[in-house]
PDB file of C-alpha atoms and ligand atoms in Angstrom:
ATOM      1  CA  UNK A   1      -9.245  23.165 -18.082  1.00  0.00           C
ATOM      2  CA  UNK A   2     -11.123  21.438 -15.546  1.00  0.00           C
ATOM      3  CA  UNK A   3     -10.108  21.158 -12.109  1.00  0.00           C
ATOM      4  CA  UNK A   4     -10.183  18.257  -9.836  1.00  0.00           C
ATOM      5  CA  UNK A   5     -10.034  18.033  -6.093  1.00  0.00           C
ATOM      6  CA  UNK A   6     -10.272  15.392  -3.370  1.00  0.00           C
ATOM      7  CA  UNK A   7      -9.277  15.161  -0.067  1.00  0.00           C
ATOM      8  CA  UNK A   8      -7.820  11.986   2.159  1.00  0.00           C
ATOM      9  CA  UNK A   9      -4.654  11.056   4.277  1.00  0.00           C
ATOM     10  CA  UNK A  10      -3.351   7.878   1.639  1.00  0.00           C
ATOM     11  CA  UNK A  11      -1.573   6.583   3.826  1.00  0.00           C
ATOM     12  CA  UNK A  12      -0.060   2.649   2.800  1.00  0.00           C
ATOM     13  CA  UNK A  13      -0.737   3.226  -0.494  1.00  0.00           C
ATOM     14  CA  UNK A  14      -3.135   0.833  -1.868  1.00  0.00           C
ATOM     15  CA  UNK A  15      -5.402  -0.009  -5.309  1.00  0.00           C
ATOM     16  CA  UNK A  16      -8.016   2.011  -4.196  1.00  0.00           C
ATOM     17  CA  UNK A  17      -6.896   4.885  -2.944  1.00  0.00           C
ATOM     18  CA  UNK A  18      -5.108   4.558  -6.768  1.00  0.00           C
ATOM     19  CA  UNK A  19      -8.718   4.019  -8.466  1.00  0.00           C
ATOM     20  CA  UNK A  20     -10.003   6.684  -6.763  1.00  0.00           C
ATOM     21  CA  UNK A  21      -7.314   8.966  -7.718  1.00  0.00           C
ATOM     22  CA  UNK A  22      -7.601   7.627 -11.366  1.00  0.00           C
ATOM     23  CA  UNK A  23     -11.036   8.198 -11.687  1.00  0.00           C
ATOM     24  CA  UNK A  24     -11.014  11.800 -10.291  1.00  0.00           C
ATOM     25  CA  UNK A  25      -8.148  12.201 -12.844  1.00  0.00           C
ATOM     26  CA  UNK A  26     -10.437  10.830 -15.424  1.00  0.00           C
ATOM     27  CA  UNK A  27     -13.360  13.608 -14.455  1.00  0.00           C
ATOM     28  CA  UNK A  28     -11.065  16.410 -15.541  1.00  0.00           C
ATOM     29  CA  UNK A  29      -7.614  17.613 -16.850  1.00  0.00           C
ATOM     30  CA  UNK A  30      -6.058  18.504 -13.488  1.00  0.00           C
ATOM     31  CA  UNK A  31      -5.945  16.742  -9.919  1.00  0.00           C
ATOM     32  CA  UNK A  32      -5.481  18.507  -6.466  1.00  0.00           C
ATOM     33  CA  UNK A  33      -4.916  16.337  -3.961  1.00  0.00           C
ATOM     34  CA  UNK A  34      -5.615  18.236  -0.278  1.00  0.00           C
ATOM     35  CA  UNK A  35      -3.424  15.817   1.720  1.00  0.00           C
ATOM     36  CA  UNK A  36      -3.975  15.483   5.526  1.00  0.00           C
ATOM     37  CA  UNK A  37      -1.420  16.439   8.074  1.00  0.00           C
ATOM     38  CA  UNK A  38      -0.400  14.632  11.570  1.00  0.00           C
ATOM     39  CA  UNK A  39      -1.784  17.036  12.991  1.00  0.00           C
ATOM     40  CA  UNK A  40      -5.058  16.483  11.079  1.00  0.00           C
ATOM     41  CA  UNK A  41      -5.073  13.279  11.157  1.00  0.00           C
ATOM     42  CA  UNK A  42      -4.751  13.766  15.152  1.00  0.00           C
ATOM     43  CA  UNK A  43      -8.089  15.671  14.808  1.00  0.00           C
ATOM     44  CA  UNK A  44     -10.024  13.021  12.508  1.00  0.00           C
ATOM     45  CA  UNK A  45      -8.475  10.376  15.474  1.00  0.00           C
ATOM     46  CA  UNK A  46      -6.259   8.730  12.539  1.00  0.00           C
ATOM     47  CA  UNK A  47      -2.637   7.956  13.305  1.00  0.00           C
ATOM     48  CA  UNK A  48      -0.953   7.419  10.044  1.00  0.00           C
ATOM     49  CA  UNK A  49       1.769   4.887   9.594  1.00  0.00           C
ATOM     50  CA  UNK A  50       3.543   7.085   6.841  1.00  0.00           C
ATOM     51  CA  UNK A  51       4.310  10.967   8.220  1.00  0.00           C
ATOM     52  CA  UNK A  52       3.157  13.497   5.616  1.00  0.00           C
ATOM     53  CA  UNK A  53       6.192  14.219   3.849  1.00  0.00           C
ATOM     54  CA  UNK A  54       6.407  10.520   2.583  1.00  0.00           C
ATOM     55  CA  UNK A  55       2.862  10.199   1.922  1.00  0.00           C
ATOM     56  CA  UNK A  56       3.596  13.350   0.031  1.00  0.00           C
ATOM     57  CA  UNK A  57       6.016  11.410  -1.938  1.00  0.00           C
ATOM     58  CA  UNK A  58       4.080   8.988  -2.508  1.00  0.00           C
ATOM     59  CA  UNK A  59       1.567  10.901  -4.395  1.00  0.00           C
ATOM     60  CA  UNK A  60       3.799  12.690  -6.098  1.00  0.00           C
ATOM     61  CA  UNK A  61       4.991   9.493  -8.135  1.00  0.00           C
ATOM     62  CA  UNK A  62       1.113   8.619  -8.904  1.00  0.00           C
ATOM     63  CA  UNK A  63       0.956  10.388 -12.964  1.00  0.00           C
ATOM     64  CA  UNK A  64      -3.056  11.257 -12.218  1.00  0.00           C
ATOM     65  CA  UNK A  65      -1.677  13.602  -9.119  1.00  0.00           C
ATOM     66  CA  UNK A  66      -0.739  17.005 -10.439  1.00  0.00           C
ATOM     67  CA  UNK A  67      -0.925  19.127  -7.150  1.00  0.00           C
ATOM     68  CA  UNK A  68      -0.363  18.341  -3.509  1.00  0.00           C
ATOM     69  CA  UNK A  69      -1.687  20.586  -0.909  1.00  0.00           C
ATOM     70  CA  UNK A  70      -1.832  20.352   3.234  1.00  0.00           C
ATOM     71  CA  UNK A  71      -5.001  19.530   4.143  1.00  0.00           C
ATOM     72  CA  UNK A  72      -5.146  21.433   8.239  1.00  0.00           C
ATOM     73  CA  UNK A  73      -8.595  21.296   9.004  1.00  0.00           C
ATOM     74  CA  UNK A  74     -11.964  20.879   8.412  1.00  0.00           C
ATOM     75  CA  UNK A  75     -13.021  24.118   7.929  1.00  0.00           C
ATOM     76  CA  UNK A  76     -10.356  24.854   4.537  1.00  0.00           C
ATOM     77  CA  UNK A  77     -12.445  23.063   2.224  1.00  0.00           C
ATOM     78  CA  UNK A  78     -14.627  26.041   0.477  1.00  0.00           C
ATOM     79  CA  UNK A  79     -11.495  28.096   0.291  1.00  0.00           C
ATOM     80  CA  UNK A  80      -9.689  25.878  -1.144  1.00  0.00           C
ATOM     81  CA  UNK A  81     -12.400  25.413  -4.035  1.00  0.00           C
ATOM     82  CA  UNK A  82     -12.667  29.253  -4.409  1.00  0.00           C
ATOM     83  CA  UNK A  83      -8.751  29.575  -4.384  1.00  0.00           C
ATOM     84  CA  UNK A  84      -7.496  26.796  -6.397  1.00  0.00           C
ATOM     85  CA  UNK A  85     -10.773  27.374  -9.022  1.00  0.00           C
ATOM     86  CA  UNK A  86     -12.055  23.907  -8.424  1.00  0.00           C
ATOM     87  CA  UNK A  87     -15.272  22.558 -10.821  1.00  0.00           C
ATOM     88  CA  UNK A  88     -15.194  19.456  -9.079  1.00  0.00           C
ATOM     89  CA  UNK A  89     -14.522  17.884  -5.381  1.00  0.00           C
ATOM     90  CA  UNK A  90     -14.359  14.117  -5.793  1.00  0.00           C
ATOM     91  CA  UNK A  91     -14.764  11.642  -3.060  1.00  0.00           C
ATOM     92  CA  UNK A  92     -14.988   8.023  -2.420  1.00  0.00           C
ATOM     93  CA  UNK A  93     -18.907   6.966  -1.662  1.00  0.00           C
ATOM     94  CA  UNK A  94     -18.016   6.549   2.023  1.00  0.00           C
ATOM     95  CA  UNK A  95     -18.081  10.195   2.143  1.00  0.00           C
ATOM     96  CA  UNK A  96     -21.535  10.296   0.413  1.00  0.00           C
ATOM     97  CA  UNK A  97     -24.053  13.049   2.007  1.00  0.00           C
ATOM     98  CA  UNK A  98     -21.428  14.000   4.268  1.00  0.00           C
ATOM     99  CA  UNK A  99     -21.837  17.579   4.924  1.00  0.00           C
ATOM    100  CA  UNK A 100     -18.451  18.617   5.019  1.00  0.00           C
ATOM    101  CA  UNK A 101     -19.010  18.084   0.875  1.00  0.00           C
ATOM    102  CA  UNK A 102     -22.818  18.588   0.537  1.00  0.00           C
ATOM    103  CA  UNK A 103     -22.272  22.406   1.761  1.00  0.00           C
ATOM    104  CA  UNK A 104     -20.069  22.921  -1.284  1.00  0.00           C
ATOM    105  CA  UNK A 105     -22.480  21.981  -3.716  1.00  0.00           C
ATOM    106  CA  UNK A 106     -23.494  26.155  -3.663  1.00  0.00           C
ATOM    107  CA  UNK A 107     -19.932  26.575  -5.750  1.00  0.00           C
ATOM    108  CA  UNK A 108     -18.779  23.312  -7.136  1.00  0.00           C
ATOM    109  CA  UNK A 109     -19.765  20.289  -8.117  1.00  0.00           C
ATOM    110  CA  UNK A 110     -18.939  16.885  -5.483  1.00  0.00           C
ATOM    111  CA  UNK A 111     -18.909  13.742  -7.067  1.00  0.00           C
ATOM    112  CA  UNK A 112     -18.407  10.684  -5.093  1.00  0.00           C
ATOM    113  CA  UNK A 113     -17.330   7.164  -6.654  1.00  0.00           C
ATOM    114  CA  UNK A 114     -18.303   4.102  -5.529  1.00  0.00           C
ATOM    115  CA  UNK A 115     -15.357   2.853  -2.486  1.00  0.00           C
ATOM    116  CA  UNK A 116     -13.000   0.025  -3.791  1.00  0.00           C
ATOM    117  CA  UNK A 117     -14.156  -2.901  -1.714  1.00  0.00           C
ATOM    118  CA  UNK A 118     -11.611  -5.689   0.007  1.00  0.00           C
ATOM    119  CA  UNK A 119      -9.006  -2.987   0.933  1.00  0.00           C
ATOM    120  CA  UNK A 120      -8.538  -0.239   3.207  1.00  0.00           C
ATOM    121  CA  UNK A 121      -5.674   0.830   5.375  1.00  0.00           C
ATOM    122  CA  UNK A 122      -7.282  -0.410   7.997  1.00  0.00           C
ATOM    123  CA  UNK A 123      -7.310  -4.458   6.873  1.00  0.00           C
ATOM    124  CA  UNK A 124      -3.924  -3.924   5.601  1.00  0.00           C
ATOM    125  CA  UNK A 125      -2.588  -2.975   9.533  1.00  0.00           C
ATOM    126  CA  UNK A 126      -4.969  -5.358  10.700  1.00  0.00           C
ATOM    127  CA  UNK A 127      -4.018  -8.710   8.046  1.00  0.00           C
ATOM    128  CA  UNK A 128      -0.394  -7.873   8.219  1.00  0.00           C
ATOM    129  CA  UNK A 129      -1.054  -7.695  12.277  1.00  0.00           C
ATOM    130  CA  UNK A 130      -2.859 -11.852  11.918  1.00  0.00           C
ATOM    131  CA  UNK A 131       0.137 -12.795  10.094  1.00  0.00           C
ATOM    132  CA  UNK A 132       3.308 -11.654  12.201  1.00  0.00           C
ATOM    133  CA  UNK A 133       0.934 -13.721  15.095  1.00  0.00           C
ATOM    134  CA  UNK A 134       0.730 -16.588  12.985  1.00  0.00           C
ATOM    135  CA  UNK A 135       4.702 -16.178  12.093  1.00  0.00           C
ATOM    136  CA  UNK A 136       5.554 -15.967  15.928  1.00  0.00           C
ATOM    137  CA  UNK A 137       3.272 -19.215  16.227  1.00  0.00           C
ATOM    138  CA  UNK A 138       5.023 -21.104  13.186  1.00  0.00           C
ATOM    139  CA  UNK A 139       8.368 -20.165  15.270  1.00  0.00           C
ATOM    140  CA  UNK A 140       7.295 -21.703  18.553  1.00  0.00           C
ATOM    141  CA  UNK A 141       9.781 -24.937  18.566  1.00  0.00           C
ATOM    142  CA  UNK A 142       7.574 -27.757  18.224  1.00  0.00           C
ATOM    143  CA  UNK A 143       8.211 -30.261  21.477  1.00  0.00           C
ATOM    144  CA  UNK A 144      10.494 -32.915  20.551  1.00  0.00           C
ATOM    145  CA  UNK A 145       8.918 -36.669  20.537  1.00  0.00           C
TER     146      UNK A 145
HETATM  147  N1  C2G B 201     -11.031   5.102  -0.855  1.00  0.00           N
HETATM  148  C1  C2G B 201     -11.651   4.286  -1.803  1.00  0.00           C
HETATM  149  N2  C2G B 201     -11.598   2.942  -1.660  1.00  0.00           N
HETATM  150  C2  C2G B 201     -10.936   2.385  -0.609  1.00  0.00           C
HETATM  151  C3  C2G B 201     -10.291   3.202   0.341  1.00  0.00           C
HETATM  152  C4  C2G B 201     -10.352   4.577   0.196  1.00  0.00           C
HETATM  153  O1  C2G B 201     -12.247   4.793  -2.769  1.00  0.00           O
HETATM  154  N3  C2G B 201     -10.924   1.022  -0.494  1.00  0.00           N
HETATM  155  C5  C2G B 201     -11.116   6.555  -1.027  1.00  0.00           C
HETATM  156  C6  C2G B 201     -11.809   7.249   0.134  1.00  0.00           C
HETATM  157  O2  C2G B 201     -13.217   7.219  -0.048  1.00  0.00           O
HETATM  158  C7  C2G B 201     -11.249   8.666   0.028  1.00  0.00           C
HETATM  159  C8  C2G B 201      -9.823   8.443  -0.524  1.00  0.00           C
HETATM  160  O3  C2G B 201      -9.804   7.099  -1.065  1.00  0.00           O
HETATM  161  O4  C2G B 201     -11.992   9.419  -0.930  1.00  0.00           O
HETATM  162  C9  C2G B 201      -8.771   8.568   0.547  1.00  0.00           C
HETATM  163  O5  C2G B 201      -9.089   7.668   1.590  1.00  0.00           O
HETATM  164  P1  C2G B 201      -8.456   7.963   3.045  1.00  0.00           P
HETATM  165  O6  C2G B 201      -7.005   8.200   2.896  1.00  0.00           O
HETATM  166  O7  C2G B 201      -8.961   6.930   3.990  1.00  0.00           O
HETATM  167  O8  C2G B 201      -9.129   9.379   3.356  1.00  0.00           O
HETATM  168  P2  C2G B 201      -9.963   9.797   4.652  1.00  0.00           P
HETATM  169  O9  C2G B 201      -9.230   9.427   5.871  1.00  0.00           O
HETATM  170  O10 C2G B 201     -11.328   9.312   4.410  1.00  0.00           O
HETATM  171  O11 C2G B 201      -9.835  11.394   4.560  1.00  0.00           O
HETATM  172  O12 C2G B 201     -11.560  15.753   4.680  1.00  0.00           O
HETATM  173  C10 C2G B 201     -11.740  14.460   4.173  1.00  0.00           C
HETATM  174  C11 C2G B 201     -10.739  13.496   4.737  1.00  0.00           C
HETATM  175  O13 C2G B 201      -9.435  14.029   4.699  1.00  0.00           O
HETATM  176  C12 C2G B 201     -10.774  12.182   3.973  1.00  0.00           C
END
């Protein structure tokens, strides 16, 4: 059986975190999902809308995810390859060369897969941000004639 892991904080759920997970899935028989805490995701300066029990959840109800563990720090990474017998770490290619995967290459393989472009958590907080302004703008009362 070959085991799959990849790391990230999936938080608003979107098509490419979903792609990515599907095409870790497809690299093996068995996906570990290291999810990132608040309190890691205070560390890598992310606030997450979602806390990590529903982004938990949410993974949970994805069929490629077949384990979800805390992902705490940094630092976890090689033991968590040596302890859950990992072949393969998975990425998306915004992680590419970063050396928080390339040290692992000693004891697994990392694989990273080309980013889904056009979406990101980011945009989504940002475009749903534009529209509730353009909303509160359509609900100005336009001056009667
Ligand atoms: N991703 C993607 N395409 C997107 C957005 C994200 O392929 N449009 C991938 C990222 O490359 C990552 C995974 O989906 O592999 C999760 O993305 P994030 O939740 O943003 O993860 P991140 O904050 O990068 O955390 O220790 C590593 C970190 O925990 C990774």
């Amino acid at each position: 059986m070959k085991r799959i892991l990849t790391y990230g904080t999936f938080d608003l759920l979107h098509y490419g975190h979903i792609r990515l997970l599907k095409r870790a899935k497809e690299l093996g028989d068995y996906l570990i999902v290291a999810l990132s805490t608040d309190e890691f995701n205070a560390i890598k300066g992310k606030k997450a809308y979602h806390d990590y029990e529903t982004r938990k959840k949410m993974l949970e109800a994805i069929r490629y995810v077949d384990l979800i563990i805390p992902e705490n720090n940094w630092e976890q990474k090689r033991n968590d390859v040596i302890e859950y017998k990992v072949d393969t770490v998975v990425m998306g290619s915004d992680w590419e060369n970063n050396e928080n995967f390339e040290c692992l290459k000693d004891i697994c393989e990392v694989t990273y897969l080309p980013r889904t472009e056009g979406v990101s958590t980011t945009k989504i907080k940002k475009d749903l941000g534009l529209q509730e302004q353009e909303n509160n703008v359509n609900q100005i009362p336009t001056p009667s004639k």
